[in-house]
PDB file of C-alpha atoms and ligand atoms in Angstrom:
ATOM      1  CA  UNK A   1     -63.984  54.044  92.364  1.00  0.00           C
ATOM      2  CA  UNK A   2     -60.999  55.039  90.377  1.00  0.00           C
ATOM      3  CA  UNK A   3     -61.141  53.621  86.705  1.00  0.00           C
ATOM      4  CA  UNK A   4     -58.194  53.725  84.345  1.00  0.00           C
ATOM      5  CA  UNK A   5     -58.328  54.264  80.957  1.00  0.00           C
ATOM      6  CA  UNK A   6     -56.836  55.961  77.794  1.00  0.00           C
ATOM      7  CA  UNK A   7     -54.021  58.300  78.269  1.00  0.00           C
ATOM      8  CA  UNK A   8     -54.681  61.844  78.443  1.00  0.00           C
ATOM      9  CA  UNK A   9     -51.883  64.319  77.688  1.00  0.00           C
ATOM     10  CA  UNK A  10     -51.944  67.980  77.904  1.00  0.00           C
ATOM     11  CA  UNK A  11     -49.773  70.725  76.677  1.00  0.00           C
ATOM     12  CA  UNK A  12     -48.642  74.121  78.122  1.00  0.00           C
ATOM     13  CA  UNK A  13     -46.986  76.911  77.831  1.00  0.00           C
ATOM     14  CA  UNK A  14     -46.528  80.741  76.740  1.00  0.00           C
ATOM     15  CA  UNK A  15     -46.905  82.309  73.548  1.00  0.00           C
ATOM     16  CA  UNK A  16     -44.618  81.299  70.637  1.00  0.00           C
ATOM     17  CA  UNK A  17     -43.256  77.812  72.341  1.00  0.00           C
ATOM     18  CA  UNK A  18     -44.650  75.712  69.803  1.00  0.00           C
ATOM     19  CA  UNK A  19     -47.368  74.088  71.329  1.00  0.00           C
ATOM     20  CA  UNK A  20     -49.336  73.056  68.106  1.00  0.00           C
ATOM     21  CA  UNK A  21     -46.825  72.207  66.099  1.00  0.00           C
ATOM     22  CA  UNK A  22     -45.138  69.669  68.465  1.00  0.00           C
ATOM     23  CA  UNK A  23     -48.633  67.979  69.005  1.00  0.00           C
ATOM     24  CA  UNK A  24     -49.124  67.489  65.315  1.00  0.00           C
ATOM     25  CA  UNK A  25     -45.803  66.052  65.844  1.00  0.00           C
ATOM     26  CA  UNK A  26     -46.324  63.903  68.403  1.00  0.00           C
ATOM     27  CA  UNK A  27     -49.914  62.594  67.077  1.00  0.00           C
ATOM     28  CA  UNK A  28     -48.187  61.931  63.889  1.00  0.00           C
ATOM     29  CA  UNK A  29     -45.727  59.445  65.714  1.00  0.00           C
ATOM     30  CA  UNK A  30     -48.382  58.017  67.642  1.00  0.00           C
ATOM     31  CA  UNK A  31     -50.663  57.142  64.825  1.00  0.00           C
ATOM     32  CA  UNK A  32     -47.744  55.839  62.612  1.00  0.00           C
ATOM     33  CA  UNK A  33     -47.184  53.364  65.675  1.00  0.00           C
ATOM     34  CA  UNK A  34     -50.762  52.283  65.328  1.00  0.00           C
ATOM     35  CA  UNK A  35     -52.492  54.278  68.367  1.00  0.00           C
ATOM     36  CA  UNK A  36     -55.511  55.968  68.338  1.00  0.00           C
ATOM     37  CA  UNK A  37     -54.856  59.923  68.722  1.00  0.00           C
ATOM     38  CA  UNK A  38     -57.170  62.528  69.323  1.00  0.00           C
ATOM     39  CA  UNK A  39     -55.877  65.844  69.125  1.00  0.00           C
ATOM     40  CA  UNK A  40     -57.768  68.635  70.691  1.00  0.00           C
ATOM     41  CA  UNK A  41     -57.731  72.033  71.966  1.00  0.00           C
ATOM     42  CA  UNK A  42     -59.159  74.843  74.786  1.00  0.00           C
ATOM     43  CA  UNK A  43     -60.822  76.706  74.923  1.00  0.00           C
ATOM     44  CA  UNK A  44     -62.635  74.846  72.433  1.00  0.00           C
ATOM     45  CA  UNK A  45     -62.920  71.339  71.526  1.00  0.00           C
ATOM     46  CA  UNK A  46     -66.745  70.684  71.637  1.00  0.00           C
ATOM     47  CA  UNK A  47     -69.503  72.841  69.667  1.00  0.00           C
ATOM     48  CA  UNK A  48     -70.425  73.976  73.251  1.00  0.00           C
ATOM     49  CA  UNK A  49     -66.863  74.849  74.419  1.00  0.00           C
ATOM     50  CA  UNK A  50     -66.568  76.592  70.692  1.00  0.00           C
ATOM     51  CA  UNK A  51     -69.191  79.150  70.904  1.00  0.00           C
ATOM     52  CA  UNK A  52     -67.504  79.855  74.366  1.00  0.00           C
ATOM     53  CA  UNK A  53     -64.218  80.188  72.717  1.00  0.00           C
ATOM     54  CA  UNK A  54     -65.522  83.058  70.727  1.00  0.00           C
ATOM     55  CA  UNK A  55     -66.917  85.085  73.282  1.00  0.00           C
ATOM     56  CA  UNK A  56     -63.760  84.673  75.319  1.00  0.00           C
ATOM     57  CA  UNK A  57     -61.174  85.067  72.530  1.00  0.00           C
ATOM     58  CA  UNK A  58     -63.101  88.222  71.226  1.00  0.00           C
ATOM     59  CA  UNK A  59     -62.570  90.013  74.316  1.00  0.00           C
ATOM     60  CA  UNK A  60     -66.274  90.216  74.738  1.00  0.00           C
ATOM     61  CA  UNK A  61     -65.980  88.680  77.929  1.00  0.00           C
ATOM     62  CA  UNK A  62     -63.196  90.934  79.064  1.00  0.00           C
ATOM     63  CA  UNK A  63     -64.865  93.781  80.809  1.00  0.00           C
ATOM     64  CA  UNK A  64     -67.008  91.638  82.883  1.00  0.00           C
ATOM     65  CA  UNK A  65     -63.798  90.819  84.806  1.00  0.00           C
ATOM     66  CA  UNK A  66     -61.423  87.803  85.451  1.00  0.00           C
ATOM     67  CA  UNK A  67     -64.322  85.932  87.489  1.00  0.00           C
ATOM     68  CA  UNK A  68     -66.592  86.124  84.924  1.00  0.00           C
ATOM     69  CA  UNK A  69     -63.862  85.034  82.018  1.00  0.00           C
ATOM     70  CA  UNK A  70     -62.712  82.034  84.830  1.00  0.00           C
ATOM     71  CA  UNK A  71     -66.015  80.571  84.854  1.00  0.00           C
ATOM     72  CA  UNK A  72     -66.447  80.833  81.419  1.00  0.00           C
ATOM     73  CA  UNK A  73     -63.302  79.004  80.616  1.00  0.00           C
ATOM     74  CA  UNK A  74     -64.704  76.108  83.030  1.00  0.00           C
ATOM     75  CA  UNK A  75     -68.123  76.106  81.713  1.00  0.00           C
ATOM     76  CA  UNK A  76     -66.316  75.015  78.084  1.00  0.00           C
ATOM     77  CA  UNK A  77     -64.209  73.078  79.788  1.00  0.00           C
ATOM     78  CA  UNK A  78     -66.558  70.648  81.194  1.00  0.00           C
ATOM     79  CA  UNK A  79     -68.484  70.656  77.989  1.00  0.00           C
ATOM     80  CA  UNK A  80     -65.271  69.391  76.198  1.00  0.00           C
ATOM     81  CA  UNK A  81     -64.685  66.865  79.117  1.00  0.00           C
ATOM     82  CA  UNK A  82     -67.968  65.278  79.078  1.00  0.00           C
ATOM     83  CA  UNK A  83     -68.569  65.545  74.941  1.00  0.00           C
ATOM     84  CA  UNK A  84     -65.426  64.935  73.998  1.00  0.00           C
ATOM     85  CA  UNK A  85     -62.204  63.905  76.150  1.00  0.00           C
ATOM     86  CA  UNK A  86     -63.846  61.529  78.842  1.00  0.00           C
ATOM     87  CA  UNK A  87     -65.833  59.615  75.734  1.00  0.00           C
ATOM     88  CA  UNK A  88     -62.312  59.250  74.244  1.00  0.00           C
ATOM     89  CA  UNK A  89     -60.638  58.174  77.091  1.00  0.00           C
ATOM     90  CA  UNK A  90     -62.890  55.488  77.934  1.00  0.00           C
ATOM     91  CA  UNK A  91     -62.621  54.140  74.458  1.00  0.00           C
ATOM     92  CA  UNK A  92     -58.884  54.017  75.294  1.00  0.00           C
ATOM     93  CA  UNK A  93     -57.793  56.622  72.923  1.00  0.00           C
ATOM     94  CA  UNK A  94     -54.472  58.468  73.582  1.00  0.00           C
ATOM     95  CA  UNK A  95     -55.861  62.339  73.947  1.00  0.00           C
ATOM     96  CA  UNK A  96     -53.739  65.057  73.203  1.00  0.00           C
ATOM     97  CA  UNK A  97     -54.807  68.504  74.441  1.00  0.00           C
ATOM     98  CA  UNK A  98     -53.452  71.761  73.885  1.00  0.00           C
ATOM     99  CA  UNK A  99     -54.045  73.850  76.858  1.00  0.00           C
ATOM    100  CA  UNK A 100     -55.901  72.442  79.980  1.00  0.00           C
ATOM    101  CA  UNK A 101     -56.704  73.603  83.574  1.00  0.00           C
ATOM    102  CA  UNK A 102     -52.829  74.762  84.319  1.00  0.00           C
ATOM    103  CA  UNK A 103     -53.665  77.585  81.755  1.00  0.00           C
ATOM    104  CA  UNK A 104     -56.339  78.732  83.895  1.00  0.00           C
ATOM    105  CA  UNK A 105     -54.143  78.258  86.963  1.00  0.00           C
ATOM    106  CA  UNK A 106     -51.574  80.183  85.113  1.00  0.00           C
ATOM    107  CA  UNK A 107     -53.518  82.976  83.160  1.00  0.00           C
ATOM    108  CA  UNK A 108     -56.760  83.682  85.171  1.00  0.00           C
ATOM    109  CA  UNK A 109     -54.435  82.990  88.372  1.00  0.00           C
ATOM    110  CA  UNK A 110     -51.198  83.818  88.065  1.00  0.00           C
ATOM    111  CA  UNK A 111     -51.681  86.880  85.810  1.00  0.00           C
ATOM    112  CA  UNK A 112     -55.335  87.493  86.683  1.00  0.00           C
ATOM    113  CA  UNK A 113     -55.070  87.785  89.878  1.00  0.00           C
ATOM    114  CA  UNK A 114     -58.027  85.561  90.652  1.00  0.00           C
ATOM    115  CA  UNK A 115     -58.272  83.819  94.266  1.00  0.00           C
ATOM    116  CA  UNK A 116     -56.528  80.462  94.047  1.00  0.00           C
ATOM    117  CA  UNK A 117     -59.613  78.974  95.996  1.00  0.00           C
ATOM    118  CA  UNK A 118     -61.922  79.796  93.263  1.00  0.00           C
ATOM    119  CA  UNK A 119     -59.702  78.447  90.548  1.00  0.00           C
ATOM    120  CA  UNK A 120     -59.549  75.390  92.522  1.00  0.00           C
ATOM    121  CA  UNK A 121     -63.243  75.196  92.915  1.00  0.00           C
ATOM    122  CA  UNK A 122     -63.939  75.606  89.092  1.00  0.00           C
ATOM    123  CA  UNK A 123     -61.598  73.332  88.256  1.00  0.00           C
ATOM    124  CA  UNK A 124     -63.081  70.183  90.121  1.00  0.00           C
ATOM    125  CA  UNK A 125     -66.485  70.930  88.691  1.00  0.00           C
ATOM    126  CA  UNK A 126     -65.094  71.713  85.419  1.00  0.00           C
ATOM    127  CA  UNK A 127     -62.916  68.292  85.118  1.00  0.00           C
ATOM    128  CA  UNK A 128     -65.160  65.854  87.555  1.00  0.00           C
ATOM    129  CA  UNK A 129     -62.141  63.332  88.141  1.00  0.00           C
ATOM    130  CA  UNK A 130     -60.487  63.648  84.438  1.00  0.00           C
ATOM    131  CA  UNK A 131     -57.061  64.535  85.310  1.00  0.00           C
ATOM    132  CA  UNK A 132     -54.147  64.507  82.668  1.00  0.00           C
ATOM    133  CA  UNK A 133     -51.986  61.682  83.031  1.00  0.00           C
ATOM    134  CA  UNK A 134     -48.994  63.812  81.539  1.00  0.00           C
ATOM    135  CA  UNK A 135     -48.742  67.570  81.609  1.00  0.00           C
ATOM    136  CA  UNK A 136     -45.937  68.468  78.939  1.00  0.00           C
ATOM    137  CA  UNK A 137     -45.021  72.391  79.640  1.00  0.00           C
ATOM    138  CA  UNK A 138     -42.842  74.260  76.641  1.00  0.00           C
ATOM    139  CA  UNK A 139     -40.576  76.621  78.439  1.00  0.00           C
ATOM    140  CA  UNK A 140     -39.141  79.258  76.672  1.00  0.00           C
ATOM    141  CA  UNK A 141     -38.029  82.497  77.812  1.00  0.00           C
ATOM    142  CA  UNK A 142     -40.400  85.282  77.290  1.00  0.00           C
ATOM    143  CA  UNK A 143     -38.550  87.495  75.194  1.00  0.00           C
ATOM    144  CA  UNK A 144     -37.698  84.636  72.578  1.00  0.00           C
ATOM    145  CA  UNK A 145     -41.066  83.290  72.905  1.00  0.00           C
ATOM    146  CA  UNK A 146     -42.891  86.818  72.176  1.00  0.00           C
ATOM    147  CA  UNK A 147     -40.425  87.533  69.002  1.00  0.00           C
ATOM    148  CA  UNK A 148     -40.873  83.883  67.568  1.00  0.00           C
ATOM    149  CA  UNK A 149     -45.031  84.590  68.199  1.00  0.00           C
ATOM    150  CA  UNK A 150     -44.744  87.766  66.128  1.00  0.00           C
ATOM    151  CA  UNK A 151     -41.903  86.311  63.749  1.00  0.00           C
ATOM    152  CA  UNK A 152     -39.322  89.501  64.723  1.00  0.00           C
ATOM    153  CA  UNK A 153     -35.901  89.356  64.698  1.00  0.00           C
ATOM    154  CA  UNK A 154     -34.803  87.997  67.990  1.00  0.00           C
ATOM    155  CA  UNK A 155     -31.814  90.789  68.318  1.00  0.00           C
ATOM    156  CA  UNK A 156     -34.231  93.663  68.218  1.00  0.00           C
ATOM    157  CA  UNK A 157     -34.686  95.767  71.340  1.00  0.00           C
ATOM    158  CA  UNK A 158     -38.129  95.769  72.827  1.00  0.00           C
ATOM    159  CA  UNK A 159     -40.205  99.101  73.302  1.00  0.00           C
ATOM    160  CA  UNK A 160     -42.132  99.913  75.945  1.00  0.00           C
ATOM    161  CA  UNK A 161     -45.045  98.294  75.474  1.00  0.00           C
ATOM    162  CA  UNK A 162     -43.005  95.033  74.898  1.00  0.00           C
ATOM    163  CA  UNK A 163     -41.221  95.192  77.791  1.00  0.00           C
ATOM    164  CA  UNK A 164     -44.439  95.091  79.618  1.00  0.00           C
ATOM    165  CA  UNK A 165     -45.754  92.079  77.999  1.00  0.00           C
ATOM    166  CA  UNK A 166     -42.625  90.110  78.469  1.00  0.00           C
ATOM    167  CA  UNK A 167     -43.077  90.758  82.420  1.00  0.00           C
ATOM    168  CA  UNK A 168     -46.180  89.291  81.526  1.00  0.00           C
ATOM    169  CA  UNK A 169     -44.985  86.349  80.312  1.00  0.00           C
ATOM    170  CA  UNK A 170     -41.996  85.967  82.553  1.00  0.00           C
ATOM    171  CA  UNK A 171     -44.310  85.444  85.365  1.00  0.00           C
ATOM    172  CA  UNK A 172     -46.825  82.854  83.568  1.00  0.00           C
ATOM    173  CA  UNK A 173     -43.389  80.979  82.853  1.00  0.00           C
ATOM    174  CA  UNK A 174     -42.431  81.091  86.672  1.00  0.00           C
ATOM    175  CA  UNK A 175     -46.178  80.014  87.130  1.00  0.00           C
ATOM    176  CA  UNK A 176     -45.896  77.297  84.782  1.00  0.00           C
ATOM    177  CA  UNK A 177     -42.407  76.194  86.378  1.00  0.00           C
ATOM    178  CA  UNK A 178     -44.149  76.265  90.120  1.00  0.00           C
ATOM    179  CA  UNK A 179     -47.030  74.057  88.894  1.00  0.00           C
ATOM    180  CA  UNK A 180     -44.430  71.428  87.678  1.00  0.00           C
ATOM    181  CA  UNK A 181     -42.282  71.642  90.719  1.00  0.00           C
ATOM    182  CA  UNK A 182     -45.576  71.034  92.651  1.00  0.00           C
ATOM    183  CA  UNK A 183     -47.041  68.363  90.556  1.00  0.00           C
ATOM    184  CA  UNK A 184     -43.698  66.586  88.939  1.00  0.00           C
ATOM    185  CA  UNK A 185     -45.183  62.919  88.793  1.00  0.00           C
ATOM    186  CA  UNK A 186     -47.346  64.734  86.027  1.00  0.00           C
ATOM    187  CA  UNK A 187     -45.771  68.054  84.969  1.00  0.00           C
ATOM    188  CA  UNK A 188     -42.617  67.573  82.229  1.00  0.00           C
ATOM    189  CA  UNK A 189     -40.806  71.034  81.807  1.00  0.00           C
ATOM    190  CA  UNK A 190     -39.307  70.741  78.181  1.00  0.00           C
ATOM    191  CA  UNK A 191     -37.016  73.319  76.885  1.00  0.00           C
ATOM    192  CA  UNK A 192     -38.361  74.799  74.071  1.00  0.00           C
ATOM    193  CA  UNK A 193     -35.330  76.786  72.990  1.00  0.00           C
ATOM    194  CA  UNK A 194     -33.905  73.525  70.627  1.00  0.00           C
ATOM    195  CA  UNK A 195     -35.027  73.020  67.186  1.00  0.00           C
ATOM    196  CA  UNK A 196     -38.305  71.446  66.061  1.00  0.00           C
ATOM    197  CA  UNK A 197     -36.714  67.750  66.129  1.00  0.00           C
ATOM    198  CA  UNK A 198     -34.861  68.090  69.460  1.00  0.00           C
ATOM    199  CA  UNK A 199     -38.314  69.145  71.164  1.00  0.00           C
ATOM    200  CA  UNK A 200     -40.236  66.461  69.500  1.00  0.00           C
ATOM    201  CA  UNK A 201     -37.818  64.020  70.632  1.00  0.00           C
ATOM    202  CA  UNK A 202     -37.748  65.467  73.945  1.00  0.00           C
ATOM    203  CA  UNK A 203     -41.690  65.160  74.304  1.00  0.00           C
ATOM    204  CA  UNK A 204     -41.628  61.408  72.662  1.00  0.00           C
ATOM    205  CA  UNK A 205     -39.248  60.277  74.850  1.00  0.00           C
ATOM    206  CA  UNK A 206     -41.771  61.338  77.591  1.00  0.00           C
ATOM    207  CA  UNK A 207     -45.059  60.056  75.828  1.00  0.00           C
ATOM    208  CA  UNK A 208     -44.190  56.816  74.020  1.00  0.00           C
ATOM    209  CA  UNK A 209     -42.950  54.603  77.314  1.00  0.00           C
ATOM    210  CA  UNK A 210     -46.918  55.611  78.643  1.00  0.00           C
ATOM    211  CA  UNK A 211     -48.462  55.061  75.223  1.00  0.00           C
ATOM    212  CA  UNK A 212     -46.740  51.366  75.527  1.00  0.00           C
ATOM    213  CA  UNK A 213     -47.788  50.832  78.997  1.00  0.00           C
ATOM    214  CA  UNK A 214     -50.966  51.406  77.762  1.00  0.00           C
ATOM    215  CA  UNK A 215     -50.667  49.105  74.666  1.00  0.00           C
ATOM    216  CA  UNK A 216     -49.580  46.784  77.474  1.00  0.00           C
ATOM    217  CA  UNK A 217     -52.784  46.963  79.161  1.00  0.00           C
ATOM    218  CA  UNK A 218     -51.475  49.301  81.822  1.00  0.00           C
ATOM    219  CA  UNK A 219     -53.233  52.347  81.081  1.00  0.00           C
ATOM    220  CA  UNK A 220     -52.195  55.775  82.816  1.00  0.00           C
ATOM    221  CA  UNK A 221     -53.911  57.596  86.017  1.00  0.00           C
ATOM    222  CA  UNK A 222     -56.503  58.880  84.217  1.00  0.00           C
ATOM    223  CA  UNK A 223     -58.941  58.952  86.901  1.00  0.00           C
ATOM    224  CA  UNK A 224     -62.471  59.000  86.178  1.00  0.00           C
ATOM    225  CA  UNK A 225     -64.450  59.456  89.528  1.00  0.00           C
ATOM    226  CA  UNK A 226     -67.756  57.548  88.920  1.00  0.00           C
TER     227      UNK A 226
HETATM  228  P1  TYD B   1     -55.148  80.135  70.960  1.00  0.00           P
HETATM  229  O1  TYD B   1     -55.497  81.457  69.882  1.00  0.00           O
HETATM  230  O2  TYD B   1     -55.873  79.278  71.486  1.00  0.00           O
HETATM  231  O3  TYD B   1     -53.796  80.330  71.317  1.00  0.00           O
HETATM  232  P2  TYD B   1     -52.284  79.395  72.072  1.00  0.00           P
HETATM  233  O4  TYD B   1     -51.717  79.218  70.832  1.00  0.00           O
HETATM  234  O5  TYD B   1     -51.763  80.816  73.072  1.00  0.00           O
HETATM  235  O6  TYD B   1     -53.019  78.491  72.928  1.00  0.00           O
HETATM  236  O7  TYD B   1     -55.309  81.408  72.610  1.00  0.00           O
HETATM  237  C1  TYD B   1     -55.911  80.779  73.992  1.00  0.00           C
HETATM  238  C2  TYD B   1     -55.724  81.696  74.804  1.00  0.00           C
HETATM  239  O8  TYD B   1     -56.635  81.452  76.009  1.00  0.00           O
HETATM  240  C3  TYD B   1     -54.201  81.810  75.626  1.00  0.00           C
HETATM  241  O9  TYD B   1     -53.982  83.145  75.306  1.00  0.00           O
HETATM  242  C4  TYD B   1     -54.145  81.714  76.990  1.00  0.00           C
HETATM  243  C5  TYD B   1     -56.002  81.991  76.931  1.00  0.00           C
HETATM  244  N1  TYD B   1     -56.411  80.449  77.990  1.00  0.00           N
HETATM  245  C6  TYD B   1     -56.471  81.140  79.078  1.00  0.00           C
HETATM  246  O10 TYD B   1     -56.630  82.375  79.890  1.00  0.00           O
HETATM  247  N2  TYD B   1     -57.334  80.181  80.310  1.00  0.00           N
HETATM  248  C7  TYD B   1     -57.459  79.412  79.920  1.00  0.00           C
HETATM  249  O11 TYD B   1     -57.771  78.221  80.725  1.00  0.00           O
HETATM  250  C8  TYD B   1     -57.134  78.614  78.715  1.00  0.00           C
HETATM  251  C9  TYD B   1     -57.501  77.321  78.321  1.00  0.00           C
HETATM  252  C10 TYD B   1     -56.923  79.629  77.847  1.00  0.00           C
END
């Protein structure tokens, strides 16, 4: 039986797209409007998942291959969902999550070459029905994102390693756009080249109407399969 409660919004995008700044700004706006907001992130977001985050981001799991990494991301996600996200949604909160399932599809799938069937099987187990109501994809050309992330002069020509990185980022960007095209009811692509204020306004125009529906007693499509 499907049960509806809370509003689950995830944020996705490559490096330098400004996800964390935008999440903070949206959380502030929604709190000012009186909503109960929980900000969280992946990998991590719960004590168990933060322990796995350390293993993943330190590179300790890298030498064991992309399958191992994907399974660890999924294990961390399951703990995060069960310990933090599902209870918050059940209490009617708006959950803003920095990265979620689409990061696995893009990083382990599109650029890690992991088989899509395995990724989807892992996701099913990891989220157990807690599907985002709305996913904001901050879209930025890879060269701009990489330079922003490093605080470099956007006009400088990339060296060989940067060109390789740019190719990888461009692949990820395309993968995100494909996910968005395949699931337009959930995914909203926001052009991240604008000013912080412009991007914040674009995001608010997507999320605020959904928050209002929630307040009016018509919660989002968060499905909790029980
Ligand atoms: P983080 O330091 O949180 O940075 P960012 O600002 O890019 O979100 O790093 C998270 C890294 O983990 C990022 O490179 C993307 C990667 N990642 C995956 O590869 N798969 C996943 O499922 C998730 C959630 C993250």
